[in-house]
Coordinates of C-alpha atoms in Angstrom, one line a residue:
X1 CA 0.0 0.0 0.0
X2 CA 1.0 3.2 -1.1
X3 CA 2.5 5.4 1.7
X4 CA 0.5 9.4 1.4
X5 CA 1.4 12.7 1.8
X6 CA -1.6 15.3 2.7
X7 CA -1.1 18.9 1.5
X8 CA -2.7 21.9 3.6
X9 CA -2.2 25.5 3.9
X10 CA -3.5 27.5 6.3
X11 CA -3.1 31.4 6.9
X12 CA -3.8 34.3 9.3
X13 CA -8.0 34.4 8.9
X14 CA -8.7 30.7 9.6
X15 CA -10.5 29.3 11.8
X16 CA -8.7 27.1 14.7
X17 CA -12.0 25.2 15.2
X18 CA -12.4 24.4 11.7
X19 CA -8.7 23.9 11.4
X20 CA -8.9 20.6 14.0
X21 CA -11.8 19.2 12.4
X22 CA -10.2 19.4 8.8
X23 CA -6.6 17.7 10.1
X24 CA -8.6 15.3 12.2
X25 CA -11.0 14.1 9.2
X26 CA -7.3 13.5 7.0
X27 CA -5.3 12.1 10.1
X28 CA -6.8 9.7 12.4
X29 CA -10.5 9.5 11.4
X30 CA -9.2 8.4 7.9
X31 CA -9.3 4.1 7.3
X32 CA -6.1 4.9 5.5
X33 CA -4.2 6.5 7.7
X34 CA -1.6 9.0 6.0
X35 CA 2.3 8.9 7.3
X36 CA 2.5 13.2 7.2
X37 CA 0.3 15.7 7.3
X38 CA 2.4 19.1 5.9
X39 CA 1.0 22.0 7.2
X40 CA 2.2 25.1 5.5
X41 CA 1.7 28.4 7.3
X42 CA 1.6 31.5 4.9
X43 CA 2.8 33.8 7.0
X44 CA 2.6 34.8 10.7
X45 CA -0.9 33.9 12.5
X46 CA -2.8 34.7 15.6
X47 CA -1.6 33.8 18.4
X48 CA -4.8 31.6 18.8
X49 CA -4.5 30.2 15.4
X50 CA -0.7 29.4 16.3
X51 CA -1.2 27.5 19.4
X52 CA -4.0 25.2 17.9
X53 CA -1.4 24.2 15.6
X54 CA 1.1 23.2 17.9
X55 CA -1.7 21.4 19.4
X56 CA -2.2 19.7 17.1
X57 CA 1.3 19.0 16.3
X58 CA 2.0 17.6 19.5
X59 CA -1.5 15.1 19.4
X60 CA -0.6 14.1 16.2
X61 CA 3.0 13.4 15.5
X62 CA 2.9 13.1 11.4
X63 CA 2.1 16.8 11.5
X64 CA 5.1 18.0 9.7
X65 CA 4.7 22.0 10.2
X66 CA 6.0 24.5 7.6
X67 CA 6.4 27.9 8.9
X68 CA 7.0 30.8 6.3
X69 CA 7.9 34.2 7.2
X70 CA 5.4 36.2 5.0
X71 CA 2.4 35.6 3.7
X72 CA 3.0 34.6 -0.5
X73 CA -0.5 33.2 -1.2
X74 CA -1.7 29.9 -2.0
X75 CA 0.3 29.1 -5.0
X76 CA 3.0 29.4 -3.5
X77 CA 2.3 27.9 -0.2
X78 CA 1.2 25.0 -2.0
X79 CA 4.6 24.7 -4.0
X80 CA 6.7 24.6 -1.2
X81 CA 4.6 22.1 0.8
X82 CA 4.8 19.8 -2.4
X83 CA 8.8 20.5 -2.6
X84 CA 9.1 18.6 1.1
X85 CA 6.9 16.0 0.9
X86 CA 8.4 13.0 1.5
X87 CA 5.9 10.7 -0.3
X88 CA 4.8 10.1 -4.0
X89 CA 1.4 10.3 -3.3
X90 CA -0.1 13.3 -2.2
X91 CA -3.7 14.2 -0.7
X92 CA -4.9 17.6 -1.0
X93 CA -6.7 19.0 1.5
X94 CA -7.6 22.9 2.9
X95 CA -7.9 23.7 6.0
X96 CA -12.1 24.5 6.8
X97 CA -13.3 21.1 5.4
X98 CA -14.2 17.6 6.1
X99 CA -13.1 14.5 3.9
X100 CA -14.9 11.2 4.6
X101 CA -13.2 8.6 6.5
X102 CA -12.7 6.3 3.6
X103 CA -11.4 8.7 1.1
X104 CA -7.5 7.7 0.7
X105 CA -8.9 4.2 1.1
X106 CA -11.0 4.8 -2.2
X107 CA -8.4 7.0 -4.3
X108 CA -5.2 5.0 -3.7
X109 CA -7.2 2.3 -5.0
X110 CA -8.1 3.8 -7.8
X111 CA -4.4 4.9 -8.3
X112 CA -3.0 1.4 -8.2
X113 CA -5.8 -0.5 -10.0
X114 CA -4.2 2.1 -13.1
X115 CA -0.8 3.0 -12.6
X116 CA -0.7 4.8 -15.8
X117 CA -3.1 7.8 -13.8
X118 CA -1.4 11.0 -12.6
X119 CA -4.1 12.3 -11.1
X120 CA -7.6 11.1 -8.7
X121 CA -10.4 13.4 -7.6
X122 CA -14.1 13.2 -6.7
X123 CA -16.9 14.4 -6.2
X124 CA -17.5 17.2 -3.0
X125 CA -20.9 18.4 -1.5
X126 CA -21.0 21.8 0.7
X127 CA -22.1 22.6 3.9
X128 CA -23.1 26.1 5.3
X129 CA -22.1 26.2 9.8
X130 CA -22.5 22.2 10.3
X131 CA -21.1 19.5 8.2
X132 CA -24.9 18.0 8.4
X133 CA -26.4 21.2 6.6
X134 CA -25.8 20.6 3.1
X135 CA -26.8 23.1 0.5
X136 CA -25.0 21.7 -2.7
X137 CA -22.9 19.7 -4.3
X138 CA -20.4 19.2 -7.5
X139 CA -19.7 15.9 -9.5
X140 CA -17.1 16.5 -12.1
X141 CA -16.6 13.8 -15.2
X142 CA -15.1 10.4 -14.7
X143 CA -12.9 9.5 -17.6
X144 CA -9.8 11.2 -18.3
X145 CA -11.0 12.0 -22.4
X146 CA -14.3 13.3 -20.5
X147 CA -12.6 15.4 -18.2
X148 CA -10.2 16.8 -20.8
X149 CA -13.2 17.8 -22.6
X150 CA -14.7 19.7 -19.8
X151 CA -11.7 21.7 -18.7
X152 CA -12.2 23.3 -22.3
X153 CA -14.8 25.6 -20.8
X154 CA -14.0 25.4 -16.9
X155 CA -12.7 22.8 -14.0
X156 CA -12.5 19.7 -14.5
X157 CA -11.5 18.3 -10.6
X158 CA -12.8 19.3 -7.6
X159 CA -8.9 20.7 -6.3
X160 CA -9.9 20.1 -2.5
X161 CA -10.4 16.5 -3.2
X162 CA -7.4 15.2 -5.7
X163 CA -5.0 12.9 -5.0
X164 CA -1.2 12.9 -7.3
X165 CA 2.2 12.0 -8.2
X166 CA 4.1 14.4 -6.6
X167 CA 7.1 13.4 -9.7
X168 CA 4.0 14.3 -12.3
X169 CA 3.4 17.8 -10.5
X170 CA 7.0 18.3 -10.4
X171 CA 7.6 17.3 -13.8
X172 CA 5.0 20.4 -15.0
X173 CA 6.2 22.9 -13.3
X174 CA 4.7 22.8 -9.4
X175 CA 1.9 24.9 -8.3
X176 CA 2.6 27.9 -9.3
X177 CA 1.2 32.0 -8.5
X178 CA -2.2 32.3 -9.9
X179 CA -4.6 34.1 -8.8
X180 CA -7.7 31.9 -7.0
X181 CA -6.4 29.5 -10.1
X182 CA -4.0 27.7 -9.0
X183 CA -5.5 24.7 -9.4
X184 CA -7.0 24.9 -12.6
X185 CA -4.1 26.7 -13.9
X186 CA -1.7 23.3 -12.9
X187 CA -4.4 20.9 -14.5
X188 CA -4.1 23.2 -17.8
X189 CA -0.2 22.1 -17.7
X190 CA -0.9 18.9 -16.9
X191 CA -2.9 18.3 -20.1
X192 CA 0.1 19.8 -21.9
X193 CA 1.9 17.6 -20.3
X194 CA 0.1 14.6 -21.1
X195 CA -1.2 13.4 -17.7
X196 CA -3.6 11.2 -17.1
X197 CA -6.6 11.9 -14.8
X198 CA -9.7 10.8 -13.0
X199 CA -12.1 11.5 -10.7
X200 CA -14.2 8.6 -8.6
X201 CA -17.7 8.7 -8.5
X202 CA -18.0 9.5 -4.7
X203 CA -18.1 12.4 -2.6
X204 CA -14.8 12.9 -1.2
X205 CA -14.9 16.0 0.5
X206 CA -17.4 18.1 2.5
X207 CA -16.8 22.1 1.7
X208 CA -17.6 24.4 4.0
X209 CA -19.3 27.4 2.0
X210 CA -20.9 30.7 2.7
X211 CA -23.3 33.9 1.6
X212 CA -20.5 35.5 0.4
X213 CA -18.2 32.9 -1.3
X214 CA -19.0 33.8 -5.2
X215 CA -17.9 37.5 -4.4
X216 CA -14.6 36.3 -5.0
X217 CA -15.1 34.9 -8.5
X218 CA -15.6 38.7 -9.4
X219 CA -13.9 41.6 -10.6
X220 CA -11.2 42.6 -12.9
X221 CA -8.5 40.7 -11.3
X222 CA -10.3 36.9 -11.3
X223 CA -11.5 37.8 -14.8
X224 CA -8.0 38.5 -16.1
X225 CA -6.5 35.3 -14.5
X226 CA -9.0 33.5 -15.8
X227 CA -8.3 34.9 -19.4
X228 CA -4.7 34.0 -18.7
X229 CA -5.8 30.3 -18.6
X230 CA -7.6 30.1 -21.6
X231 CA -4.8 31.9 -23.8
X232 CA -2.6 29.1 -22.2
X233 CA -5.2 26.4 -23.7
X234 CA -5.4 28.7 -26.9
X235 CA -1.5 28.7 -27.5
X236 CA -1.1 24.8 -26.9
X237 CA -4.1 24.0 -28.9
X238 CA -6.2 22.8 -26.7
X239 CA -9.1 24.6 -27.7
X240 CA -9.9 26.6 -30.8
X241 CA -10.0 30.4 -31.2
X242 CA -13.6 30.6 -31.7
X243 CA -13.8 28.4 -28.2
X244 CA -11.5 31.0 -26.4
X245 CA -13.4 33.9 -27.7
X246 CA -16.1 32.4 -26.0
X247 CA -15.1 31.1 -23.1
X248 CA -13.7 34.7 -22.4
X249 CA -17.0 36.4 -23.0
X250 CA -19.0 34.4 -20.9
X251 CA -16.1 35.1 -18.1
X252 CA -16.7 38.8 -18.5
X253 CA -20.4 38.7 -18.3
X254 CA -20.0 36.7 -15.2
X255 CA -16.9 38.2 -13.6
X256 CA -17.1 42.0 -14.7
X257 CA -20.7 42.7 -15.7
X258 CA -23.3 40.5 -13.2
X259 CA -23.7 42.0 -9.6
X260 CA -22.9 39.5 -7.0
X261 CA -26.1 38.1 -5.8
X262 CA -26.6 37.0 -9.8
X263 CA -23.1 35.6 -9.9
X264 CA -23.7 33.8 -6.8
X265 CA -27.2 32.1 -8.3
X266 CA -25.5 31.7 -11.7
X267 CA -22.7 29.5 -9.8
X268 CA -24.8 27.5 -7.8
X269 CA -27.7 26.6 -10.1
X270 CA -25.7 26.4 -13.3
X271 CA -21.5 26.4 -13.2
X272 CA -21.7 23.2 -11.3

């Protein structure tokens, strides 16, 4: 059995209450236990936040801590936690969620049953206060063709619930500065870089969510990052120019031109 790395970041504005229940649900609650949990911290924290995770540090003695001097953002963060994990396999995870006990169990499975795969996600449902008051949920495609043809026009994995080769994410270039698209950004070179993926057809991962979570997917900033992305697909060929004109103008409609209470419906009722 495969030995696992899980990946988490957490900064100066979370939660220590919700930062126990998300290392407990990938450390001891899991029926695949993993052998380290590295916890990157962005940058200095409250002194409340900081003395939860030496808590848990000292309960849970995979906890392999990573503290950074400034706060460089999740990119970043990310990429260094990735540079020192000691395993091939890593779990991703962040740090206000739940995963289900038998996650790993179900994804290194599905990693060894095709050694050919770079890449395993899944499915995630979200929560608003308790992990039993769920208000959504986001299944993704299967088969690696299917999921390639989905991240034409946005995500194809569920980033809070993949499992990878650390060598394949190395081999592409790491996570890398993007902003809130890190993820999507790192499957993009990926697919240029002819990796295989999947995604199981269970939920993984419980996400906490909120009011005012699709605020965020807003504004000039998101909208220009996200055009980044599809120029990368544009200049690699993986999708046409009539495709990318496209994809962009429906990102500006929803980024720059809908108010936030339409964004937030438009998300939740038909982006899923």
């Amino acid at each position: 059995m495969s030995k696992i790395s899980v990946l988490m970041s957490v900064y100066r504005n979370d939660s220590p209450e919700y930062l126990r229940m998300a290392v407990e649900s990938v450390s001891f609650k899991q029926t695949l236990q993993p052998d380290e949990v590295i916890l990157v911290v962005d940058g200095s924290v409250p002194a409340v936040l900081e003395a939860e995770i030496k808590n848990l540090c000292s309960e849970i003695p995979y906890i392999k801590p990573l503290w950074k001097p400034n706060n460089e953002g999740l990119g970043k963060a990310l990429r260094d936690g990735v540079e020192i994990a000691a395993n091939e396999i890593i779990a991703r995870m962040d740090s206000d969620d739940v995963s289900v006990p038998d996650r790993f169990e179900k994804q290194i499975k599905a990693l060894e049953s095709d050694p050919t795969l770079s890449i395993v996600g899944g499915g995630m449902t979200e929560f608003i206060d308790s992990p039993d008051n769920i208000v959504g949920s986001r299944t993704v495609p299967f088969a690696n063709d299917d999921i390639k043809s989905y991240m034409k026009t946005r995500c194809g994995l569920n980033h809070v619930t993949v499992m990878f080769k650390r060598s394949e994410i190395l081999r592409v270039g790491n996570y890398q500065d993007w902003f809130w698209n890190e993820d999507y950004y790192l499957w993009v070179r990926m697919m240029i870089g002819g990796c295989k993926f999947a995604n199981i057809p269970d939920i993984l991962v419980n996400v906490r969510s909120g009011a005012n979570q699709y605020a965020r997917r807003g504004g000039r900033k998101y909208f220009e990052s996200e055009k980044g992305i599809q120029k990368l697909m544009l200049d690699n060929n993986l999708i046409s120019f009539p495709r990318y004109c496209f994809n962009v103008f429906v990102r500006f409609c929803v980024q720059i031109a809908m108010p936030n209470w339409l964004r937030g419906f438009v998300f939740q009722k038909i982006f899923r």
